[in-house]
CSV table of C-alpha atoms and ligand atoms in Angstrom, one decimal:
chain,number,residue,atom,x,y,z
A,1,MET,CA,-8.6,-30.5,29.3
A,2,ASP,CA,-12.4,-29.9,29.5
A,3,GLY,CA,-12.1,-26.2,29.1
A,4,LEU,CA,-14.0,-25.4,32.2
A,5,ALA,CA,-11.1,-24.2,34.4
A,6,MET,CA,-8.5,-23.5,31.8
A,7,LYS,CA,-6.3,-20.5,32.0
A,8,ILE,CA,-6.2,-18.9,28.5
A,9,LEU,CA,-4.0,-16.0,27.4
A,10,ILE,CA,-5.4,-14.1,24.4
A,11,THR,CA,-3.0,-11.9,22.5
A,12,GLY,CA,-4.5,-9.1,20.3
A,13,ASN,CA,-7.7,-9.2,22.3
A,14,LEU,CA,-8.4,-5.5,21.9
A,15,GLY,CA,-9.1,-5.5,18.1
A,16,TYR,CA,-12.1,-6.5,16.0
A,17,VAL,CA,-12.1,-10.2,16.6
A,18,GLY,CA,-10.8,-10.2,20.1
A,19,PRO,CA,-13.7,-8.8,22.0
A,20,VAL,CA,-16.1,-11.2,20.3
A,21,VAL,CA,-13.8,-14.1,21.2
A,22,THR,CA,-13.5,-12.9,24.8
A,23,GLU,CA,-17.3,-12.7,25.3
A,24,HIS,CA,-17.8,-16.1,23.6
A,25,LEU,CA,-15.2,-17.9,25.7
A,26,ARG,CA,-16.6,-16.3,28.9
A,27,CYS,CA,-20.1,-17.6,28.0
A,28,ARG,CA,-18.8,-21.1,27.1
A,29,PHE,CA,-16.3,-21.4,30.0
A,30,PRO,CA,-17.6,-19.4,32.9
A,31,ASP,CA,-14.9,-20.8,35.2
A,32,ALA,CA,-11.9,-20.2,32.9
A,33,GLU,CA,-9.3,-17.6,33.7
A,34,LEU,CA,-9.1,-15.3,30.7
A,35,ILE,CA,-6.1,-13.0,30.3
A,36,GLY,CA,-5.8,-10.4,27.5
A,37,TYR,CA,-2.5,-9.2,26.2
A,38,ASP,CA,-2.5,-6.3,23.7
A,39,THR,CA,-0.6,-3.1,22.9
A,40,GLY,CA,-3.9,-1.3,22.4
A,41,TYR,CA,-3.6,0.3,19.0
A,42,PHE,CA,-7.4,0.3,18.6
A,43,SER,CA,-8.5,0.0,22.2
A,44,ALA,CA,-10.2,3.4,22.3
A,45,GLY,CA,-12.2,2.6,19.2
A,46,LEU,CA,-15.4,1.2,20.8
A,47,THR,CA,-18.4,1.0,18.5
A,48,GLY,CA,-22.0,0.6,19.4
A,49,VAL,CA,-21.5,-0.7,22.9
A,50,ASP,CA,-22.2,0.7,26.4
A,51,HIS,CA,-19.6,-1.2,28.3
A,52,LEU,CA,-16.0,-2.4,27.9
A,53,PRO,CA,-16.0,-5.9,26.5
A,54,GLU,CA,-12.9,-6.6,28.7
A,55,VAL,CA,-15.0,-6.7,31.8
A,56,ALA,CA,-15.4,-10.4,30.7
A,57,LEU,CA,-11.7,-10.9,31.3
A,58,ASP,CA,-9.9,-11.7,34.6
A,59,ALA,CA,-7.0,-9.4,33.7
A,60,GLN,CA,-5.8,-7.2,30.9
A,61,ILE,CA,-2.0,-6.8,30.2
A,62,PHE,CA,-0.9,-3.9,28.0
A,63,GLY,CA,2.2,-5.0,26.2
A,64,ASP,CA,3.8,-5.4,22.8
A,65,VAL,CA,4.2,-9.0,21.6
A,66,ARG,CA,7.7,-8.1,20.5
A,67,ASP,CA,8.6,-7.5,24.2
A,68,PHE,CA,6.7,-10.5,25.6
A,69,ASP,CA,7.7,-11.5,29.1
A,70,PRO,CA,7.5,-15.3,29.4
A,71,ARG,CA,6.4,-14.9,33.0
A,72,HIS,CA,2.9,-14.1,31.6
A,73,LEU,CA,2.7,-17.8,30.7
A,74,HIS,CA,2.8,-19.1,34.2
A,75,GLY,CA,0.0,-21.6,34.7
A,76,VAL,CA,-1.4,-20.9,31.2
A,77,ASP,CA,-3.0,-23.9,29.5
A,78,ALA,CA,-3.7,-22.3,26.1
A,79,VAL,CA,-2.6,-19.3,24.2
A,80,VAL,CA,-4.8,-17.8,21.5
A,81,GLN,CA,-2.7,-15.6,19.2
A,82,LEU,CA,-4.7,-12.9,17.5
A,83,ALA,CA,-2.2,-10.0,17.8
A,84,ALA,CA,-1.2,-8.9,14.3
A,85,ILE,CA,-0.8,-6.2,11.7
A,86,SER,CA,-4.1,-7.4,10.2
A,87,ASN,CA,-4.3,-6.4,6.6
A,88,ASP,CA,-2.5,-6.1,3.3
A,89,PRO,CA,-2.3,-2.3,2.9
A,90,ILE,CA,-0.7,-1.8,6.3
A,91,SER,CA,1.7,-4.7,5.7
A,92,ASN,CA,2.8,-3.0,2.5
A,93,LEU,CA,3.6,0.2,4.4
A,94,TYR,CA,5.3,-1.6,7.3
A,95,GLU,CA,6.7,-4.8,5.8
A,96,GLU,CA,9.5,-5.4,8.4
A,97,VAL,CA,7.3,-4.5,11.3
A,98,THR,CA,4.6,-6.9,10.0
A,99,ALA,CA,7.2,-9.7,9.8
A,100,ASP,CA,8.3,-8.9,13.4
A,101,ILE,CA,4.8,-8.8,14.9
A,102,ASN,CA,3.0,-11.5,12.8
A,103,ALA,CA,5.8,-14.0,12.5
A,104,ARG,CA,8.8,-13.5,14.8
A,105,ALA,CA,6.9,-12.5,17.9
A,106,VAL,CA,4.4,-15.3,17.3
A,107,ILE,CA,7.2,-17.9,17.0
A,108,ASP,CA,9.0,-16.5,20.1
A,109,ILE,CA,5.8,-16.6,22.2
A,110,ALA,CA,5.1,-20.2,20.9
A,111,ASP,CA,8.6,-21.3,21.9
A,112,HIS,CA,8.2,-19.8,25.4
A,113,ALA,CA,4.7,-21.4,25.6
A,114,ARG,CA,6.1,-24.8,24.8
A,115,ARG,CA,8.8,-24.6,27.4
A,116,ALA,CA,6.2,-23.3,30.0
A,117,GLY,CA,4.0,-26.4,29.5
A,118,VAL,CA,1.2,-24.7,27.6
A,119,LYS,CA,-0.8,-27.5,26.0
A,120,ASP,CA,-2.6,-25.7,23.1
A,121,LEU,CA,-1.6,-22.8,20.9
A,122,ILE,CA,-4.2,-21.5,18.6
A,123,PHE,CA,-2.9,-19.3,15.8
A,124,ALA,CA,-5.2,-16.9,13.9
A,125,SER,CA,-3.9,-17.6,10.4
A,126,SER,CA,-5.6,-16.6,7.1
A,127,CYS,CA,-6.8,-18.1,3.9
A,128,SER,CA,-5.2,-15.2,2.1
A,129,MET,CA,-2.0,-17.3,2.0
A,130,TYR,CA,-3.6,-19.1,-1.0
A,131,GLY,CA,-3.1,-15.8,-2.9
A,132,LEU,CA,-4.2,-16.3,-6.5
A,133,ALA,CA,-6.2,-19.5,-6.4
A,134,ASP,CA,-9.4,-19.1,-8.3
A,135,SER,CA,-9.1,-22.2,-10.5
A,136,GLY,CA,-10.7,-24.4,-7.8
A,137,PRO,CA,-11.1,-24.6,-4.1
A,138,ARG,CA,-7.8,-25.0,-2.2
A,139,THR,CA,-7.4,-27.6,0.6
A,140,GLU,CA,-4.8,-27.2,3.4
A,141,ASP,CA,-2.4,-29.4,1.4
A,142,ALA,CA,-2.5,-27.1,-1.7
A,143,ALA,CA,0.6,-25.0,-2.6
A,144,LEU,CA,0.7,-21.6,-0.8
A,145,ASN,CA,0.9,-18.5,-2.9
A,146,PRO,CA,1.2,-15.5,-0.6
A,147,LEU,CA,1.1,-12.2,-2.5
A,148,THR,CA,1.5,-9.6,0.2
A,149,PRO,CA,3.8,-9.1,3.3
A,150,TYR,CA,0.7,-9.9,5.4
A,151,ALA,CA,0.1,-13.2,3.8
A,152,ARG,CA,3.9,-14.0,3.8
A,153,SER,CA,4.0,-13.3,7.5
A,154,LYS,CA,1.2,-15.8,8.1
A,155,VAL,CA,3.0,-18.5,6.0
A,156,ALA,CA,6.3,-17.9,7.9
A,157,ALA,CA,4.6,-18.1,11.3
A,158,GLU,CA,2.8,-21.3,10.3
A,159,ALA,CA,5.9,-23.0,9.0
A,160,ALA,CA,7.8,-22.3,12.2
A,161,LEU,CA,4.9,-23.3,14.4
A,162,ALA,CA,4.7,-26.7,12.6
A,163,HIS,CA,8.3,-27.4,13.8
A,164,LEU,CA,7.5,-26.4,17.4
A,165,ALA,CA,4.4,-28.6,17.6
A,166,GLN,CA,4.9,-31.9,19.4
A,167,ARG,CA,3.1,-34.3,21.6
A,168,GLY,CA,1.9,-32.3,24.6
A,169,PHE,CA,2.1,-29.0,22.7
A,170,ARG,CA,-0.6,-28.9,20.1
A,171,VAL,CA,-0.7,-26.1,17.5
A,172,THR,CA,-3.9,-25.3,15.6
A,173,ALA,CA,-3.5,-22.9,12.7
A,174,LEU,CA,-7.0,-21.6,12.0
A,175,ARG,CA,-6.8,-20.3,8.4
A,176,PHE,CA,-9.8,-18.0,8.7
A,177,SER,CA,-11.8,-16.7,5.8
A,178,THR,CA,-12.3,-12.9,5.6
A,179,ALA,CA,-14.3,-11.8,8.6
A,180,CYS,CA,-17.5,-9.9,8.6
A,181,GLY,CA,-20.1,-8.8,11.2
A,182,MET,CA,-20.5,-6.4,14.1
A,183,SER,CA,-18.0,-6.2,16.9
A,184,PRO,CA,-17.5,-3.9,19.8
A,185,ARG,CA,-14.4,-2.6,17.9
A,186,LEU,CA,-15.8,-2.6,14.4
A,187,ARG,CA,-13.5,-2.2,11.4
A,188,LEU,CA,-14.8,-1.3,8.0
A,189,ASP,CA,-11.8,-2.3,5.9
A,190,LEU,CA,-13.3,-5.8,5.4
A,191,VAL,CA,-15.2,-6.4,2.2
A,192,LEU,CA,-18.8,-7.1,3.5
A,193,ASN,CA,-18.6,-4.5,6.3
A,194,ASP,CA,-17.4,-1.9,3.7
A,195,PHE,CA,-20.3,-2.7,1.3
A,196,VAL,CA,-22.9,-2.4,4.0
A,197,ALA,CA,-21.3,0.8,5.3
A,198,CYS,CA,-21.5,2.2,1.7
A,199,ALA,CA,-25.2,1.4,1.5
A,200,VAL,CA,-26.1,2.6,5.0
A,201,SER,CA,-24.3,5.9,4.4
A,202,GLY,CA,-26.4,6.4,1.3
A,203,GLN,CA,-23.8,6.0,-1.4
A,204,PRO,CA,-23.3,3.4,-4.2
A,205,ILE,CA,-21.4,0.3,-3.2
A,206,THR,CA,-18.3,0.9,-5.2
A,207,VAL,CA,-16.4,-2.3,-6.0
A,208,LEU,CA,-12.8,-1.4,-6.2
A,209,SER,CA,-11.9,-4.3,-8.5
A,210,ASP,CA,-13.7,-5.7,-11.5
A,211,GLY,CA,-15.8,-7.7,-9.1
A,212,THR,CA,-14.6,-11.1,-10.2
A,213,PRO,CA,-12.2,-12.1,-7.3
A,214,TRP,CA,-13.3,-14.9,-5.1
A,215,ARG,CA,-13.3,-14.3,-1.3
A,216,PRO,CA,-14.5,-16.8,1.3
A,217,LEU,CA,-16.3,-15.1,4.3
A,218,ILE,CA,-17.0,-16.0,7.9
A,219,HIS,CA,-18.9,-14.2,10.6
A,220,VAL,CA,-16.8,-13.0,13.5
A,221,ARG,CA,-18.9,-15.0,16.0
A,222,ASP,CA,-18.3,-18.1,14.0
A,223,MET,CA,-14.6,-17.4,14.2
A,224,ALA,CA,-15.0,-17.3,18.0
A,225,ARG,CA,-16.8,-20.7,17.8
A,226,ALA,CA,-13.9,-22.1,15.8
A,227,ILE,CA,-11.4,-20.9,18.5
A,228,GLU,CA,-13.6,-22.7,21.1
A,229,TRP,CA,-13.5,-25.8,19.0
A,230,ALA,CA,-9.7,-25.6,18.8
A,231,LEU,CA,-9.4,-25.3,22.5
A,232,LEU,CA,-11.5,-28.4,23.0
A,233,ARG,CA,-10.4,-30.5,20.0
A,234,ALA,CA,-8.0,-32.8,21.8
A,235,SER,CA,-10.7,-33.8,24.4
A,236,ASN,CA,-12.9,-34.5,21.5
A,237,GLY,CA,-10.4,-36.9,19.9
A,238,VAL,CA,-8.7,-34.6,17.4
A,239,THR,CA,-5.2,-34.9,18.8
A,240,GLN,CA,-2.8,-34.1,15.9
A,241,ALA,CA,0.1,-32.1,17.3
A,242,HIS,CA,0.0,-29.8,14.3
A,243,LEU,CA,-3.2,-29.0,12.6
A,244,PRO,CA,-3.6,-26.3,9.9
A,245,ILE,CA,-7.3,-26.0,9.0
A,246,ASN,CA,-9.3,-23.8,6.7
A,247,VAL,CA,-12.1,-22.2,8.7
A,248,GLY,CA,-15.3,-21.3,6.9
A,249,CYS,CA,-17.9,-23.2,4.8
A,250,ASP,CA,-18.1,-24.0,1.1
A,251,GLU,CA,-21.3,-22.0,0.6
A,252,TRP,CA,-19.5,-18.8,1.7
A,253,ASN,CA,-17.0,-18.7,-1.2
A,254,TYR,CA,-18.3,-15.6,-2.9
A,255,GLN,CA,-17.3,-13.5,-5.8
A,256,VAL,CA,-17.0,-9.9,-4.7
A,257,ARG,CA,-19.6,-8.6,-7.3
A,258,ASP,CA,-22.1,-11.2,-5.9
A,259,LEU,CA,-21.6,-9.8,-2.4
A,260,ALA,CA,-22.1,-6.3,-3.6
A,261,GLU,CA,-25.3,-7.3,-5.4
A,262,ARG,CA,-26.6,-9.1,-2.2
A,263,VAL,CA,-25.9,-6.0,-0.1
A,264,ALA,CA,-27.5,-3.6,-2.7
A,265,ALA,CA,-30.6,-5.8,-2.8
A,266,SER,CA,-30.9,-6.2,1.0
A,267,VAL,CA,-30.2,-2.7,2.4
A,268,ASP,CA,-32.8,0.0,2.0
A,269,GLY,CA,-31.7,2.4,-0.8
A,270,GLY,CA,-28.7,0.2,-1.7
A,271,THR,CA,-27.1,0.7,-5.2
A,272,MET,CA,-23.9,-0.5,-6.6
A,273,SER,CA,-21.3,0.4,-9.2
A,274,ILE,CA,-18.6,-1.9,-10.6
A,275,ASN,CA,-15.7,-0.5,-12.7
A,276,PRO,CA,-15.4,-3.1,-15.5
A,277,ASP,CA,-12.1,-1.5,-16.5
A,278,ALA,CA,-10.5,-1.9,-13.1
A,279,GLN,CA,-7.4,-4.0,-12.8
A,280,PRO,CA,-8.5,-7.5,-11.6
A,281,ASP,CA,-7.5,-8.0,-8.0
A,282,ARG,CA,-4.7,-10.6,-7.9
A,283,ARG,CA,-5.9,-11.8,-4.5
A,284,SER,CA,-8.6,-14.2,-5.5
A,285,TYR,CA,-9.0,-17.6,-3.8
A,286,ARG,CA,-11.6,-20.3,-3.3
A,287,VAL,CA,-11.2,-22.5,-0.4
A,288,ASP,CA,-12.1,-26.1,0.5
A,289,PHE,CA,-13.5,-26.5,4.0
A,290,ALA,CA,-14.0,-30.3,4.0
A,291,ARG,CA,-11.4,-30.8,6.8
A,292,TYR,CA,-13.3,-28.3,9.1
A,293,ARG,CA,-16.6,-29.9,8.2
A,294,GLU,CA,-15.2,-33.4,9.1
A,295,LEU,CA,-13.4,-32.5,12.3
A,296,ALA,CA,-15.7,-29.8,13.7
A,297,PRO,CA,-19.2,-30.9,12.8
A,298,ASP,CA,-20.7,-29.2,15.9
A,299,HIS,CA,-18.9,-25.9,15.3
A,300,GLN,CA,-19.8,-25.2,11.7
A,301,PRO,CA,-20.5,-21.6,10.7
A,302,GLN,CA,-24.1,-20.7,11.6
A,303,ILE,CA,-24.6,-17.1,10.5
A,304,ASP,CA,-25.4,-16.8,6.9
A,305,LEU,CA,-24.9,-13.9,4.5
A,306,SER,CA,-28.5,-12.5,4.8
A,307,ALA,CA,-28.2,-12.5,8.6
A,308,ALA,CA,-24.7,-10.9,8.5
A,309,ILE,CA,-25.9,-8.1,6.2
A,310,ALA,CA,-29.1,-7.5,8.3
A,311,GLU,CA,-27.0,-7.4,11.5
A,312,LEU,CA,-24.5,-4.9,10.1
A,313,ASP,CA,-27.3,-2.8,8.6
A,314,ALA,CA,-29.0,-2.6,12.0
A,315,GLY,CA,-25.8,-2.2,14.0
A,316,LEU,CA,-24.5,0.7,11.9
A,317,ARG,CA,-27.8,2.4,12.0
A,318,ALA,CA,-28.0,2.0,15.8
A,319,MET,CA,-24.5,3.7,15.9
A,320,GLY,CA,-26.0,6.6,13.9
A,321,PHE,CA,-23.5,5.8,11.2
A,322,ALA,CA,-23.8,8.1,8.2
A,323,ASP,CA,-20.2,8.9,7.2
A,324,GLU,CA,-19.9,8.9,3.4
A,325,ASP,CA,-16.2,9.4,3.8
A,326,PHE,CA,-15.7,6.4,6.1
A,327,ARG,CA,-13.0,5.0,3.8
A,328,HIS,CA,-10.8,7.8,5.1
A,329,SER,CA,-11.9,7.4,8.7
A,330,THR,CA,-10.4,5.7,11.7
A,331,LEU,CA,-12.8,2.8,11.2
A,332,MET,CA,-10.2,1.7,8.7
A,333,ARG,CA,-7.2,0.2,10.5
A,334,ILE,CA,-4.7,1.9,8.3
A,335,HIS,CA,-6.0,5.4,8.9
A,336,HIS,CA,-6.2,4.9,12.6
A,337,LEU,CA,-2.6,3.9,12.7
A,338,GLY,CA,-1.7,6.7,10.4
A,339,ARG,CA,-3.3,9.3,12.8
A,340,LEU,CA,-1.3,7.8,15.7
A,341,ARG,CA,1.9,8.1,13.6
A,342,GLU,CA,1.1,11.7,12.6
A,343,SER,CA,0.5,12.7,16.2
A,344,GLY,CA,3.8,11.1,17.1
A,345,ARG,CA,2.1,8.7,19.5
A,346,LEU,CA,3.5,5.7,17.5
A,347,ASP,CA,7.0,5.7,16.1
A,348,ASP,CA,8.1,4.2,12.8
A,349,GLN,CA,8.3,0.7,14.3
A,350,LEU,CA,4.7,1.1,15.6
A,351,ARG,CA,5.8,1.4,19.2
A,352,TRP,CA,4.2,3.8,21.6
A,353,THR,CA,6.2,6.9,22.4
A,354,PRO,CA,6.1,8.6,25.9
A,355,GLN,CA,3.8,11.7,25.7
A,356,GLU,CA,2.6,14.2,28.3
A,357,SER,CA,-1.2,14.1,28.6
A,358,SER,CA,-2.8,16.9,26.6
A,359,ALA,CA,-6.0,16.7,28.7
B,401,NAD,N1,-10.4,-9.8,10.3
B,401,NAD,C1,-10.2,-10.7,9.3
B,401,NAD,O1,-10.8,-10.7,8.3
B,401,NAD,C2,-9.2,-11.8,9.6
B,401,NAD,C3,-9.2,-12.9,8.7
B,401,NAD,C4,-8.2,-13.9,8.8
B,401,NAD,C5,-7.3,-13.8,9.9
B,401,NAD,N2,-7.4,-12.8,10.8
B,401,NAD,C6,-6.5,-12.7,11.9
B,401,NAD,O2,-7.2,-12.6,13.1
B,401,NAD,C7,-6.5,-11.8,14.0
B,401,NAD,C8,-7.3,-10.7,14.6
B,401,NAD,O3,-7.8,-9.9,13.5
B,401,NAD,P1,-8.6,-8.6,13.8
B,401,NAD,O4,-9.5,-8.4,12.6
B,401,NAD,O5,-9.1,-8.6,15.1
B,401,NAD,O6,-7.4,-7.5,13.7
B,401,NAD,P2,-7.3,-6.0,14.4
B,401,NAD,O7,-6.3,-5.2,13.7
B,401,NAD,O8,-8.7,-5.5,14.6
B,401,NAD,O9,-6.7,-6.5,15.8
B,401,NAD,C9,-5.4,-6.9,16.0
B,401,NAD,C10,-5.0,-6.6,17.4
B,401,NAD,O10,-3.6,-7.0,17.6
B,401,NAD,C11,-3.0,-6.0,18.4
B,401,NAD,N3,-1.6,-5.9,18.1
B,401,NAD,C12,-1.1,-5.6,16.9
B,401,NAD,N4,0.3,-5.5,17.0
B,401,NAD,C13,0.6,-5.8,18.3
B,401,NAD,C14,1.8,-5.9,19.0
B,401,NAD,N5,3.0,-5.6,18.5
B,401,NAD,N6,1.7,-6.2,20.3
B,401,NAD,C15,0.5,-6.5,20.9
B,401,NAD,N7,-0.7,-6.4,20.3
B,401,NAD,C16,-0.6,-6.1,19.0
B,401,NAD,C17,-3.7,-4.7,18.0
B,401,NAD,O11,-3.6,-3.7,19.0
B,401,NAD,C18,-5.2,-5.1,17.9
B,401,NAD,O12,-5.9,-5.0,19.1
B,401,NAD,C19,-5.2,-11.3,13.3
B,401,NAD,O13,-4.2,-12.2,13.6
B,401,NAD,C20,-5.6,-11.5,11.8
B,401,NAD,O14,-4.5,-11.6,11.0
B,401,NAD,C21,-8.3,-11.8,10.6
């Protein structure tokens, strides 16, 4: 598959990563048919843009991955699975829902995809499955140590996907580092985005741990380039049926306090405070990216920390961002879902409820 005329279904396309992936794939594959599939939890949360990123799609389907109709796979060459409950705190509140969305639904869709003749399934996995792993960088073969329902859901999905992969149905599990950077649907519950938002809103960068945890980072546009690589890997000779791969680069294994220092030094007026008495964060992992370096030499991350900080700084200022209380705002995924629950728009399974329009 040369990628030019592929039909690609992207689940979870209306979140933080999805719009960046959509726009990247549209640029790289102008003739591809791109279909989005999302339930739309955050679809109204546009940030800093003057148009819907989804104009780059050929079609948008609104649906829950738990109710996926296999007919949507007709003629599809590749599925990119981004749809997920996407962080640890939400997964702690909604453990069973997280397992349903992040693992069971992923596996069901993959099973349907295999039967439908889809050739590539690209799964957005996470390096957080290494859990506490700060004694040395972890390769893909290292023992997994998931510490949260979110990380456990990614482990469960990957394990089942490994069984489904076969000749003619390739599975690429992209174990992403923690994302950062601007997006048309920005979220601020990611470590670098949070630190820059603190500095731009004129408050000290408060590190919520003792600052020692290791966290590999990747810019969201470099995630999109990794997805492009995965879509093309077989035509470039990387033909394994099942390929788990850490996505990031060795230089971007940072300790949280170093990130805070870099942001404080880079953003006008930036200051920081670390609580030396805070409980160390149990989630601390260093990751080895040799496999990605070897197999994807032309898709290595390009955006470095200074550029990512400068872009976030400029992007937040362009939005007029000044909310000192943003950690309680809807730019945090957990609070946005909380508001939808409080208003009754989502039920306790995070399914939409029918509502009369209040407009
Ligand atoms: N952001 C990161 O740092 C990061 C790091 C590693 C892996 N990932 C993975 O990348 C993917 C995208 O992350 P993101 O930051 O864009 O998350 P996000 O929360 O911004 O977006 C997730 C999207 O999935 C959709 N979704 C959730 N449940 C759904 C359901 N039941 N049916 C249909 N759609 C549903 C949401 O509406 C949302 O648009 C996720 O799988 C996440 O686990 C993200």
